[in-house]
PDB file of C-alpha atoms in Angstrom:
ATOM      1  CA  MET E   1     -24.152  -7.887  -3.491  1.00 53.00           C
ATOM      2  CA  SER E   2     -20.603  -6.519  -3.562  1.00 84.00           C
ATOM      3  CA  THR E   3     -17.283  -7.998  -2.493  1.00 90.00           C
ATOM      4  CA  PRO E   4     -15.655  -6.142   0.422  1.00 94.00           C
ATOM      5  CA  PRO E   5     -12.088  -4.852   0.099  1.00 94.00           C
ATOM      6  CA  GLY E   6      -9.097  -6.736   1.418  1.00 94.00           C
ATOM      7  CA  PHE E   7      -8.096  -6.107   5.015  1.00 96.00           C
ATOM      8  CA  GLY E   8      -5.265  -3.788   3.978  1.00 93.00           C
ATOM      9  CA  ASP E   9      -7.646  -1.708   1.854  1.00 95.00           C
ATOM     10  CA  ILE E  10     -10.112  -0.862   4.629  1.00 95.00           C
ATOM     11  CA  GLY E  11      -9.783   2.915   4.972  1.00 94.00           C
ATOM     12  CA  LYS E  12      -7.811   3.143   1.715  1.00 95.00           C
ATOM     13  CA  SER E  13      -9.563   6.365   0.648  1.00 95.00           C
ATOM     14  CA  ALA E  14      -8.148   8.214   3.651  1.00 95.00           C
ATOM     15  CA  GLY E  15      -4.806   6.377   3.621  1.00 95.00           C
ATOM     16  CA  ASP E  16      -4.049   7.333   0.021  1.00 96.00           C
ATOM     17  CA  LEU E  17      -4.297  11.028   0.900  1.00 96.00           C
ATOM     18  CA  PHE E  18      -1.301  10.619   3.225  1.00 96.00           C
ATOM     19  CA  LYS E  19       0.798   8.186   1.181  1.00 93.00           C
ATOM     20  CA  LYS E  20       0.359   8.733  -2.542  1.00 93.00           C
ATOM     21  CA  GLY E  21       1.940  11.696  -4.268  1.00 92.00           C
ATOM     22  CA  TYR E  22       4.730  12.251  -1.720  1.00 95.00           C
ATOM     23  CA  ASN E  23       8.320  11.219  -2.425  1.00 92.00           C
ATOM     24  CA  TYR E  24      10.256  13.842  -0.464  1.00 92.00           C
ATOM     25  CA  GLY E  25      13.850  12.981   0.280  1.00 91.00           C
ATOM     26  CA  GLN E  26      14.406  11.191  -3.019  1.00 94.00           C
ATOM     27  CA  VAL E  27      14.592  11.511  -6.774  1.00 96.00           C
ATOM     28  CA  LYS E  28      12.618   8.818  -8.571  1.00 96.00           C
ATOM     29  CA  LEU E  29      12.265   7.798 -12.198  1.00 96.00           C
ATOM     30  CA  GLU E  30       9.674   5.188 -13.185  1.00 96.00           C
ATOM     31  CA  ALA E  31       9.052   3.904 -16.698  1.00 96.00           C
ATOM     32  CA  SER E  32       6.445   1.365 -17.786  1.00 95.00           C
ATOM     33  CA  SER E  33       5.528  -0.105 -21.129  1.00 94.00           C
ATOM     34  CA  GLN E  34       3.711  -3.021 -22.740  1.00 92.00           C
ATOM     35  CA  SER E  35       4.750  -5.123 -25.718  1.00 90.00           C
ATOM     36  CA  LYS E  36       2.447  -6.176 -28.532  1.00 88.00           C
ATOM     37  CA  SER E  37       2.344  -9.678 -27.040  1.00 86.00           C
ATOM     38  CA  GLY E  38       0.912  -8.275 -23.799  1.00 87.00           C
ATOM     39  CA  CYS E  39       4.052  -8.471 -21.655  1.00 93.00           C
ATOM     40  CA  GLU E  40       4.204  -5.551 -19.226  1.00 94.00           C
ATOM     41  CA  PHE E  41       7.537  -4.015 -18.195  1.00 95.00           C
ATOM     42  CA  LYS E  42       8.332  -1.570 -15.392  1.00 96.00           C
ATOM     43  CA  ALA E  43      11.686  -0.077 -14.420  1.00 96.00           C
ATOM     44  CA  VAL E  44      12.202   2.061 -11.315  1.00 96.00           C
ATOM     45  CA  THR E  45      15.316   3.865 -10.120  1.00 95.00           C
ATOM     46  CA  THR E  46      15.543   5.899  -6.920  1.00 95.00           C
ATOM     47  CA  SER E  47      18.254   8.158  -5.530  1.00 94.00           C
ATOM     48  CA  GLU E  48      18.017   8.829  -1.801  1.00 90.00           C
ATOM     49  CA  GLY E  49      20.957  10.395   0.013  1.00 85.00           C
ATOM     50  CA  ASN E  50      24.094   8.549  -1.058  1.00 87.00           C
ATOM     51  CA  ARG E  51      22.181   5.441  -2.128  1.00 91.00           C
ATOM     52  CA  ILE E  52      20.911   4.661  -5.600  1.00 93.00           C
ATOM     53  CA  SER E  53      18.612   1.672  -6.054  1.00 95.00           C
ATOM     54  CA  GLY E  54      16.550   0.272  -8.869  1.00 95.00           C
ATOM     55  CA  SER E  55      14.376  -2.603 -10.009  1.00 96.00           C
ATOM     56  CA  LEU E  56      13.150  -4.180 -13.221  1.00 97.00           C
ATOM     57  CA  GLU E  57       9.847  -6.048 -13.444  1.00 97.00           C
ATOM     58  CA  ALA E  58       8.164  -8.066 -16.190  1.00 96.00           C
ATOM     59  CA  LYS E  59       4.594  -9.395 -16.045  1.00 96.00           C
ATOM     60  CA  LYS E  60       2.902 -11.698 -18.532  1.00 93.00           C
ATOM     61  CA  LYS E  61      -0.495 -13.398 -18.695  1.00 90.00           C
ATOM     62  CA  LEU E  62       0.560 -16.875 -19.784  1.00 87.00           C
ATOM     63  CA  CYS E  63      -2.963 -18.206 -20.229  1.00 82.00           C
ATOM     64  CA  SER E  64      -5.970 -15.909 -19.943  1.00 77.00           C
ATOM     65  CA  LYS E  65      -8.354 -18.831 -20.202  1.00 78.00           C
ATOM     66  CA  HIS E  66      -6.956 -20.421 -17.046  1.00 78.00           C
ATOM     67  CA  GLY E  67      -6.113 -17.130 -15.253  1.00 84.00           C
ATOM     68  CA  LEU E  68      -2.376 -17.913 -15.180  1.00 92.00           C
ATOM     69  CA  THR E  69      -0.039 -14.933 -14.675  1.00 94.00           C
ATOM     70  CA  ALA E  70       3.737 -14.859 -14.108  1.00 95.00           C
ATOM     71  CA  THR E  71       5.733 -11.918 -12.762  1.00 97.00           C
ATOM     72  CA  GLY E  72       9.513 -11.641 -12.408  1.00 97.00           C
ATOM     73  CA  LYS E  73      11.393  -8.873 -10.615  1.00 97.00           C
ATOM     74  CA  TRP E  74      15.074  -8.112 -10.043  1.00 96.00           C
ATOM     75  CA  ASN E  75      16.552  -5.263  -8.007  1.00 95.00           C
ATOM     76  CA  THR E  76      19.982  -3.754  -7.443  1.00 93.00           C
ATOM     77  CA  ASP E  77      20.282  -5.569  -4.098  1.00 91.00           C
ATOM     78  CA  ASN E  78      20.636  -8.643  -6.349  1.00 92.00           C
ATOM     79  CA  ALA E  79      17.366 -10.135  -5.114  1.00 94.00           C
ATOM     80  CA  PHE E  80      15.232 -11.983  -7.634  1.00 95.00           C
ATOM     81  CA  ASN E  81      11.503 -12.523  -7.147  1.00 96.00           C
ATOM     82  CA  ILE E  82       9.144 -14.697  -9.146  1.00 96.00           C
ATOM     83  CA  ASN E  83       5.384 -14.744  -8.669  1.00 97.00           C
ATOM     84  CA  ILE E  84       2.995 -17.215 -10.299  1.00 96.00           C
ATOM     85  CA  ALA E  85      -0.755 -16.781  -9.817  1.00 95.00           C
ATOM     86  CA  VAL E  86      -3.802 -18.777 -10.905  1.00 95.00           C
ATOM     87  CA  GLU E  87      -7.208 -17.086 -10.645  1.00 92.00           C
ATOM     88  CA  ASN E  88     -10.798 -18.403 -10.966  1.00 89.00           C
ATOM     89  CA  GLN E  89      -9.559 -21.833 -12.023  1.00 87.00           C
ATOM     90  CA  PHE E  90     -10.506 -24.152  -9.171  1.00 86.00           C
ATOM     91  CA  ALA E  91     -13.378 -22.025  -7.857  1.00 89.00           C
ATOM     92  CA  GLN E  92     -14.950 -18.704  -8.802  1.00 90.00           C
ATOM     93  CA  GLY E  93     -13.297 -15.936  -6.797  1.00 92.00           C
ATOM     94  CA  LEU E  94     -10.311 -18.062  -5.718  1.00 94.00           C
ATOM     95  CA  LYS E  95      -6.750 -16.900  -6.436  1.00 95.00           C
ATOM     96  CA  LEU E  96      -3.715 -19.058  -5.632  1.00 95.00           C
ATOM     97  CA  THR E  97      -0.210 -17.573  -5.650  1.00 96.00           C
ATOM     98  CA  LEU E  98       3.321 -18.918  -5.276  1.00 96.00           C
ATOM     99  CA  ASP E  99       5.888 -16.239  -4.488  1.00 96.00           C
ATOM    100  CA  SER E 100       9.641 -16.784  -4.085  1.00 96.00           C
ATOM    101  CA  THR E 101      12.471 -14.331  -3.415  1.00 96.00           C
ATOM    102  CA  ILE E 102      16.112 -15.378  -3.563  1.00 94.00           C
ATOM    103  CA  SER E 103      19.241 -13.342  -2.778  1.00 92.00           C
ATOM    104  CA  PRO E 104      22.162 -15.393  -4.145  1.00 88.00           C
ATOM    105  CA  HIS E 105      24.904 -13.271  -2.536  1.00 84.00           C
ATOM    106  CA  THR E 106      23.448 -13.562   0.984  1.00 86.00           C
ATOM    107  CA  GLY E 107      21.797 -16.963   0.695  1.00 85.00           C
ATOM    108  CA  LYS E 108      18.512 -15.589   1.998  1.00 90.00           C
ATOM    109  CA  LYS E 109      15.400 -17.255   0.628  1.00 92.00           C
ATOM    110  CA  THR E 110      11.727 -16.506   1.194  1.00 94.00           C
ATOM    111  CA  HIS E 111       8.922 -18.650  -0.160  1.00 95.00           C
ATOM    112  CA  LYS E 112       5.228 -17.838   0.207  1.00 96.00           C
ATOM    113  CA  GLY E 113       2.057 -19.663  -0.630  1.00 96.00           C
ATOM    114  CA  LYS E 114      -1.016 -17.427  -0.732  1.00 96.00           C
ATOM    115  CA  PHE E 115      -4.704 -17.774  -1.326  1.00 95.00           C
ATOM    116  CA  ALA E 116      -7.416 -15.164  -1.702  1.00 96.00           C
ATOM    117  CA  TYR E 117     -11.119 -15.944  -1.877  1.00 96.00           C
ATOM    118  CA  LYS E 118     -13.642 -13.251  -2.805  1.00 95.00           C
ATOM    119  CA  ARG E 119     -17.373 -13.672  -2.692  1.00 93.00           C
ATOM    120  CA  PRO E 120     -20.310 -11.335  -2.006  1.00 93.00           C
ATOM    121  CA  TYR E 121     -19.995 -10.052   1.575  1.00 94.00           C
ATOM    122  CA  PHE E 122     -16.687 -11.882   2.156  1.00 95.00           C
ATOM    123  CA  HIS E 123     -12.992 -11.451   1.296  1.00 96.00           C
ATOM    124  CA  GLY E 124     -10.487 -13.806   2.885  1.00 96.00           C
ATOM    125  CA  THR E 125      -6.744 -14.263   2.420  1.00 96.00           C
ATOM    126  CA  GLY E 126      -4.157 -16.595   3.908  1.00 96.00           C
ATOM    127  CA  THR E 127      -0.377 -16.849   3.639  1.00 96.00           C
ATOM    128  CA  VAL E 128       2.241 -19.411   4.604  1.00 96.00           C
ATOM    129  CA  SER E 129       5.716 -17.827   4.618  1.00 95.00           C
ATOM    130  CA  LEU E 130       8.945 -19.836   4.842  1.00 93.00           C
ATOM    131  CA  ASP E 131      12.371 -18.235   5.177  1.00 89.00           C
ATOM    132  CA  ASN E 132      15.714 -18.818   6.870  1.00 85.00           C
ATOM    133  CA  ASN E 133      14.160 -18.039  10.262  1.00 85.00           C
ATOM    134  CA  GLY E 134      11.237 -20.482  10.019  1.00 89.00           C
ATOM    135  CA  ALA E 135       7.552 -20.420   9.153  1.00 93.00           C
ATOM    136  CA  VAL E 136       4.876 -17.760   9.709  1.00 94.00           C
ATOM    137  CA  LEU E 137       1.168 -18.288   9.121  1.00 96.00           C
ATOM    138  CA  SER E 138      -1.131 -15.317   8.564  1.00 96.00           C
ATOM    139  CA  CYS E 139      -4.820 -14.875   7.862  1.00 96.00           C
ATOM    140  CA  GLU E 140      -7.026 -11.889   7.012  1.00 96.00           C
ATOM    141  CA  ASP E 141     -10.816 -12.022   6.781  1.00 96.00           C
ATOM    142  CA  VAL E 142     -13.235  -9.224   5.921  1.00 97.00           C
ATOM    143  CA  PHE E 143     -17.040  -9.309   6.055  1.00 96.00           C
ATOM    144  CA  SER E 144     -19.457  -6.668   4.822  1.00 95.00           C
ATOM    145  CA  TYR E 145     -23.083  -5.786   5.350  1.00 93.00           C
ATOM    146  CA  ASP E 146     -24.736  -2.861   3.596  1.00 91.00           C
ATOM    147  CA  LYS E 147     -22.247   0.030   4.048  1.00 92.00           C
ATOM    148  CA  PHE E 148     -20.356  -1.576   6.951  1.00 96.00           C
ATOM    149  CA  VAL E 149     -17.192  -3.679   6.759  1.00 96.00           C
ATOM    150  CA  GLY E 150     -15.349  -5.480   9.522  1.00 96.00           C
ATOM    151  CA  GLY E 151     -12.159  -7.482   9.445  1.00 96.00           C
ATOM    152  CA  ALA E 152      -9.520  -9.285  11.458  1.00 97.00           C
ATOM    153  CA  SER E 153      -5.861  -9.997  10.791  1.00 96.00           C
ATOM    154  CA  PHE E 154      -3.676 -12.494  12.647  1.00 94.00           C
ATOM    155  CA  ALA E 155      -0.160 -13.840  12.251  1.00 94.00           C
ATOM    156  CA  TYR E 156       1.343 -16.855  14.022  1.00 93.00           C
ATOM    157  CA  ASN E 157       5.037 -17.690  14.181  1.00 91.00           C
ATOM    158  CA  ALA E 158       5.049 -21.464  13.956  1.00 90.00           C
ATOM    159  CA  THR E 159       8.773 -21.731  14.690  1.00 87.00           C
ATOM    160  CA  ALA E 160       8.669 -19.680  17.892  1.00 85.00           C
ATOM    161  CA  GLY E 161       5.148 -20.817  18.788  1.00 86.00           C
ATOM    162  CA  SER E 162       4.000 -17.246  19.413  1.00 87.00           C
ATOM    163  CA  LEU E 163       1.291 -14.900  18.222  1.00 86.00           C
ATOM    164  CA  GLY E 164       2.545 -12.203  15.896  1.00 87.00           C
ATOM    165  CA  SER E 165       0.879  -8.996  14.731  1.00 88.00           C
ATOM    166  CA  HIS E 166      -2.899  -8.996  15.015  1.00 91.00           C
ATOM    167  CA  SER E 167      -5.578  -6.363  14.595  1.00 95.00           C
ATOM    168  CA  LEU E 168      -9.300  -5.688  14.217  1.00 96.00           C
ATOM    169  CA  LEU E 169     -10.866  -3.072  11.935  1.00 97.00           C
ATOM    170  CA  LEU E 170     -14.377  -1.713  11.489  1.00 97.00           C
ATOM    171  CA  GLY E 171     -15.341   0.595   8.660  1.00 96.00           C
ATOM    172  CA  TYR E 172     -18.292   2.501   7.202  1.00 96.00           C
ATOM    173  CA  GLU E 173     -18.266   3.784   3.638  1.00 94.00           C
ATOM    174  CA  THR E 174     -20.584   5.664   1.284  1.00 93.00           C
ATOM    175  CA  SER E 175     -19.912   7.311  -2.069  1.00 90.00           C
ATOM    176  CA  ASP E 176     -18.457  10.472  -0.476  1.00 94.00           C
ATOM    177  CA  PHE E 177     -17.671   9.517   3.130  1.00 96.00           C
ATOM    178  CA  ALA E 178     -15.691   6.809   4.907  1.00 97.00           C
ATOM    179  CA  ALA E 179     -14.708   6.153   8.522  1.00 97.00           C
ATOM    180  CA  THR E 180     -12.636   3.422  10.159  1.00 97.00           C
ATOM    181  CA  ALA E 181     -11.668   2.441  13.697  1.00 97.00           C
ATOM    182  CA  GLY E 182      -9.200  -0.249  14.660  1.00 96.00           C
ATOM    183  CA  VAL E 183      -7.166  -1.829  17.427  1.00 95.00           C
ATOM    184  CA  ALA E 184      -3.924  -3.810  17.153  1.00 93.00           C
ATOM    185  CA  ASN E 185      -1.709  -5.916  19.437  1.00 89.00           C
ATOM    186  CA  PHE E 186      -4.484  -6.301  21.990  1.00 84.00           C
ATOM    187  CA  ALA E 187      -3.587  -9.869  22.968  1.00 77.00           C
ATOM    188  CA  SER E 188       0.202  -9.746  23.205  1.00 69.00           C
ATOM    189  CA  ASP E 189       3.018  -8.104  25.132  1.00 66.00           C
ATOM    190  CA  ARG E 190       3.410  -5.457  22.449  1.00 70.00           C
ATOM    191  CA  ASN E 191       2.080  -1.950  22.919  1.00 80.00           C
ATOM    192  CA  LEU E 192      -1.662  -1.681  22.335  1.00 90.00           C
ATOM    193  CA  GLU E 193      -2.376   0.465  19.276  1.00 93.00           C
ATOM    194  CA  VAL E 194      -5.646   2.287  18.519  1.00 95.00           C
ATOM    195  CA  THR E 195      -6.247   3.834  15.081  1.00 96.00           C
ATOM    196  CA  GLY E 196      -8.957   5.777  13.292  1.00 97.00           C
ATOM    197  CA  SER E 197      -9.510   7.589  10.011  1.00 97.00           C
ATOM    198  CA  LEU E 198     -12.052   9.794   8.243  1.00 97.00           C
ATOM    199  CA  PHE E 199     -12.485  10.585   4.550  1.00 98.00           C
ATOM    200  CA  HIS E 200     -14.828  13.082   2.908  1.00 97.00           C
ATOM    201  CA  ARG E 201     -15.356  14.169  -0.683  1.00 96.00           C
ATOM    202  CA  PRO E 202     -17.146  17.543  -0.514  1.00 95.00           C
ATOM    203  CA  ALA E 203     -16.750  17.961  -4.291  1.00 95.00           C
ATOM    204  CA  ASN E 204     -15.633  15.773  -7.171  1.00 94.00           C
ATOM    205  CA  ASN E 205     -12.272  17.562  -7.343  1.00 95.00           C
ATOM    206  CA  LEU E 206     -11.716  18.017  -3.589  1.00 97.00           C
ATOM    207  CA  HIS E 207     -10.881  15.293  -1.072  1.00 98.00           C
ATOM    208  CA  ALA E 208     -10.167  15.666   2.644  1.00 98.00           C
ATOM    209  CA  GLY E 209      -9.144  13.213   5.318  1.00 97.00           C
ATOM    210  CA  ALA E 210      -7.852  12.730   8.835  1.00 98.00           C
ATOM    211  CA  GLN E 211      -6.212   9.874  10.656  1.00 97.00           C
ATOM    212  CA  THR E 212      -5.012   9.262  14.197  1.00 97.00           C
ATOM    213  CA  ARG E 213      -2.941   6.665  16.006  1.00 95.00           C
ATOM    214  CA  TYR E 214      -2.395   6.147  19.729  1.00 94.00           C
ATOM    215  CA  VAL E 215       0.170   3.638  21.035  1.00 91.00           C
ATOM    216  CA  VAL E 216      -0.222   2.837  24.718  1.00 88.00           C
ATOM    217  CA  GLY E 217       3.069   3.051  26.603  1.00 82.00           C
ATOM    218  CA  ALA E 218       5.077   4.610  23.773  1.00 83.00           C
ATOM    219  CA  ALA E 219       7.394   7.573  24.396  1.00 84.00           C
ATOM    220  CA  ASP E 220       5.441   9.631  21.852  1.00 84.00           C
ATOM    221  CA  PRO E 221       2.064   7.866  21.903  1.00 89.00           C
ATOM    222  CA  MET E 222      -0.217  10.239  19.981  1.00 92.00           C
ATOM    223  CA  ASN E 223      -0.206  11.207  16.326  1.00 94.00           C
ATOM    224  CA  PHE E 224      -2.902  13.061  14.400  1.00 96.00           C
ATOM    225  CA  GLU E 225      -2.826  14.134  10.753  1.00 97.00           C
ATOM    226  CA  ILE E 226      -5.084  15.929   8.315  1.00 98.00           C
ATOM    227  CA  ALA E 227      -4.726  15.963   4.532  1.00 98.00           C
ATOM    228  CA  THR E 228      -6.399  17.330   1.443  1.00 98.00           C
ATOM    229  CA  LYS E 229      -6.199  16.819  -2.301  1.00 97.00           C
ATOM    230  CA  TYR E 230      -7.400  19.285  -4.914  1.00 97.00           C
ATOM    231  CA  THR E 231      -7.632  18.683  -8.662  1.00 96.00           C
ATOM    232  CA  PRO E 232      -7.985  22.099 -10.373  1.00 95.00           C
ATOM    233  CA  ASP E 233      -8.047  20.607 -13.885  1.00 93.00           C
ATOM    234  CA  CYS E 234      -7.604  17.339 -15.734  1.00 91.00           C
ATOM    235  CA  THR E 235      -3.796  17.577 -15.815  1.00 93.00           C
ATOM    236  CA  SER E 236      -2.685  18.662 -12.339  1.00 96.00           C
ATOM    237  CA  THR E 237      -3.162  17.815  -8.659  1.00 97.00           C
ATOM    238  CA  VAL E 238      -2.261  19.720  -5.484  1.00 97.00           C
ATOM    239  CA  GLN E 239      -1.913  17.956  -2.127  1.00 98.00           C
ATOM    240  CA  ALA E 240      -1.104  18.998   1.431  1.00 97.00           C
ATOM    241  CA  LYS E 241      -0.907  17.301   4.828  1.00 97.00           C
ATOM    242  CA  VAL E 242       0.193  18.258   8.341  1.00 97.00           C
ATOM    243  CA  ASN E 243       0.561  16.400  11.635  1.00 95.00           C
ATOM    244  CA  LEU E 244       0.793  17.254  15.321  1.00 93.00           C
ATOM    245  CA  ARG E 245       4.584  17.546  15.162  1.00 91.00           C
ATOM    246  CA  GLY E 246       4.332  20.380  12.648  1.00 92.00           C
ATOM    247  CA  ASN E 247       5.539  18.350   9.679  1.00 95.00           C
ATOM    248  CA  LEU E 248       3.958  19.947   6.614  1.00 96.00           C
ATOM    249  CA  GLY E 249       3.900  17.907   3.406  1.00 96.00           C
ATOM    250  CA  LEU E 250       3.198  19.517   0.032  1.00 97.00           C
ATOM    251  CA  SER E 251       2.878  17.941  -3.391  1.00 97.00           C
ATOM    252  CA  TYR E 252       2.199  19.127  -6.927  1.00 97.00           C
ATOM    253  CA  ALA E 253       1.737  16.675  -9.811  1.00 97.00           C
ATOM    254  CA  VAL E 254       1.181  17.551 -13.455  1.00 96.00           C
ATOM    255  CA  ASN E 255       0.847  15.570 -16.678  1.00 95.00           C
ATOM    256  CA  ILE E 256       3.221  17.553 -18.878  1.00 92.00           C
ATOM    257  CA  ASN E 257       2.568  15.352 -21.903  1.00 89.00           C
ATOM    258  CA  LYS E 258       0.815  12.144 -22.825  1.00 90.00           C
ATOM    259  CA  GLY E 259       2.424   9.424 -20.721  1.00 90.00           C
ATOM    260  CA  VAL E 260       4.713  11.842 -18.850  1.00 95.00           C
ATOM    261  CA  LYS E 261       3.931  12.849 -15.260  1.00 96.00           C
ATOM    262  CA  LEU E 262       6.042  15.136 -13.067  1.00 96.00           C
ATOM    263  CA  THR E 263       5.648  15.223  -9.276  1.00 97.00           C
ATOM    264  CA  LEU E 264       7.297  17.746  -6.949  1.00 97.00           C
ATOM    265  CA  SER E 265       6.960  17.280  -3.197  1.00 97.00           C
ATOM    266  CA  SER E 266       8.432  18.626   0.012  1.00 96.00           C
ATOM    267  CA  LEU E 267       8.366  18.066   3.765  1.00 96.00           C
ATOM    268  CA  VAL E 268       8.758  21.182   5.894  1.00 95.00           C
ATOM    269  CA  ASP E 269       9.516  21.071   9.615  1.00 93.00           C
ATOM    270  CA  ALA E 270       7.266  24.008  10.483  1.00 90.00           C
ATOM    271  CA  MET E 271       8.251  23.856  14.177  1.00 89.00           C
ATOM    272  CA  HIS E 272      11.940  24.345  13.363  1.00 89.00           C
ATOM    273  CA  LEU E 273      12.123  26.455  10.221  1.00 88.00           C
ATOM    274  CA  ASP E 274      15.703  27.498  11.004  1.00 85.00           C
ATOM    275  CA  GLN E 275      16.905  23.888  11.140  1.00 88.00           C
ATOM    276  CA  PRO E 276      18.061  21.807   8.126  1.00 87.00           C
ATOM    277  CA  ASN E 277      15.283  19.263   8.563  1.00 87.00           C
ATOM    278  CA  HIS E 278      13.386  20.046   5.366  1.00 93.00           C
ATOM    279  CA  ARG E 279      13.307  17.641   2.436  1.00 94.00           C
ATOM    280  CA  LEU E 280      12.487  17.909  -1.271  1.00 95.00           C
ATOM    281  CA  GLY E 281      11.458  15.250  -3.750  1.00 96.00           C
ATOM    282  CA  LEU E 282      11.193  14.800  -7.513  1.00 96.00           C
ATOM    283  CA  ALA E 283       9.483  11.996  -9.421  1.00 96.00           C
ATOM    284  CA  ILE E 284       9.051  11.430 -13.151  1.00 96.00           C
ATOM    285  CA  ASP E 285       6.699   8.731 -14.441  1.00 96.00           C
ATOM    286  CA  LEU E 286       6.901   7.590 -18.049  1.00 95.00           C
ATOM    287  CA  CYS E 287       4.124   5.356 -19.336  1.00 92.00           C
ATOM    288  CA  GLY E 288       4.245   3.877 -22.816  1.00 78.00           C
ATOM    289  CA  LYS E 289       1.118   1.704 -22.599  1.00 68.00           C
TER     290      LYS E 289
END
């Protein structure tokens, strides 16, 4: 009896092939460490175009016995976030979270109350979000049976009295294969969206995947992508992806020393090689844990 993934993690195996490892268009430096008392620190700085941004985060388990964890984060937009979570205290598998973000210079405030409940065959989450524009209620539920998972996600804008984003997902997963199919915005005036993904692991060091999205009524409704990831040895990884528009993404990551990882990535507009549409990226990760 296993707990299914959260709604956002259905199809994660395929999704990670297209998202992780690519940082083209920016230079990124990330450093993380942990003190002897167990406090975790992470600092991130990113340079993209003429903009440089950064953030500093600290996370501490205040009471392991009661599952109490506090996280504070500040970024260069002068927004401060604090997150307090309690897990497995009131019921086994239940996690309660209070999350607040304040921007003193703009006066914008966002407060969220979240719950997540995980049991065999079920994973449910709910969020109440309050900000300057009003209140939004959201709910995500996932059920599983054998190798199948199915989930639904809904959001309701209590201030406007209207249905927000909503979607349904169905997935099938084994140790080396996964497939998902989904539909979104099927009960609103927004464009109907149909999605699908496939993931296959033909070898332990070789992953392949594909994903598609069709938006009814959009100017460019269809998108299809394929991706692969190859790990030639224990220190390096090579990735590639391409879509229907001829955008070719490439990535190479290598652990150059213990706790030091270098990632080089690029996005090539293969349909217009003579145009200045290509982008490069560099990321350095330092881990002192």
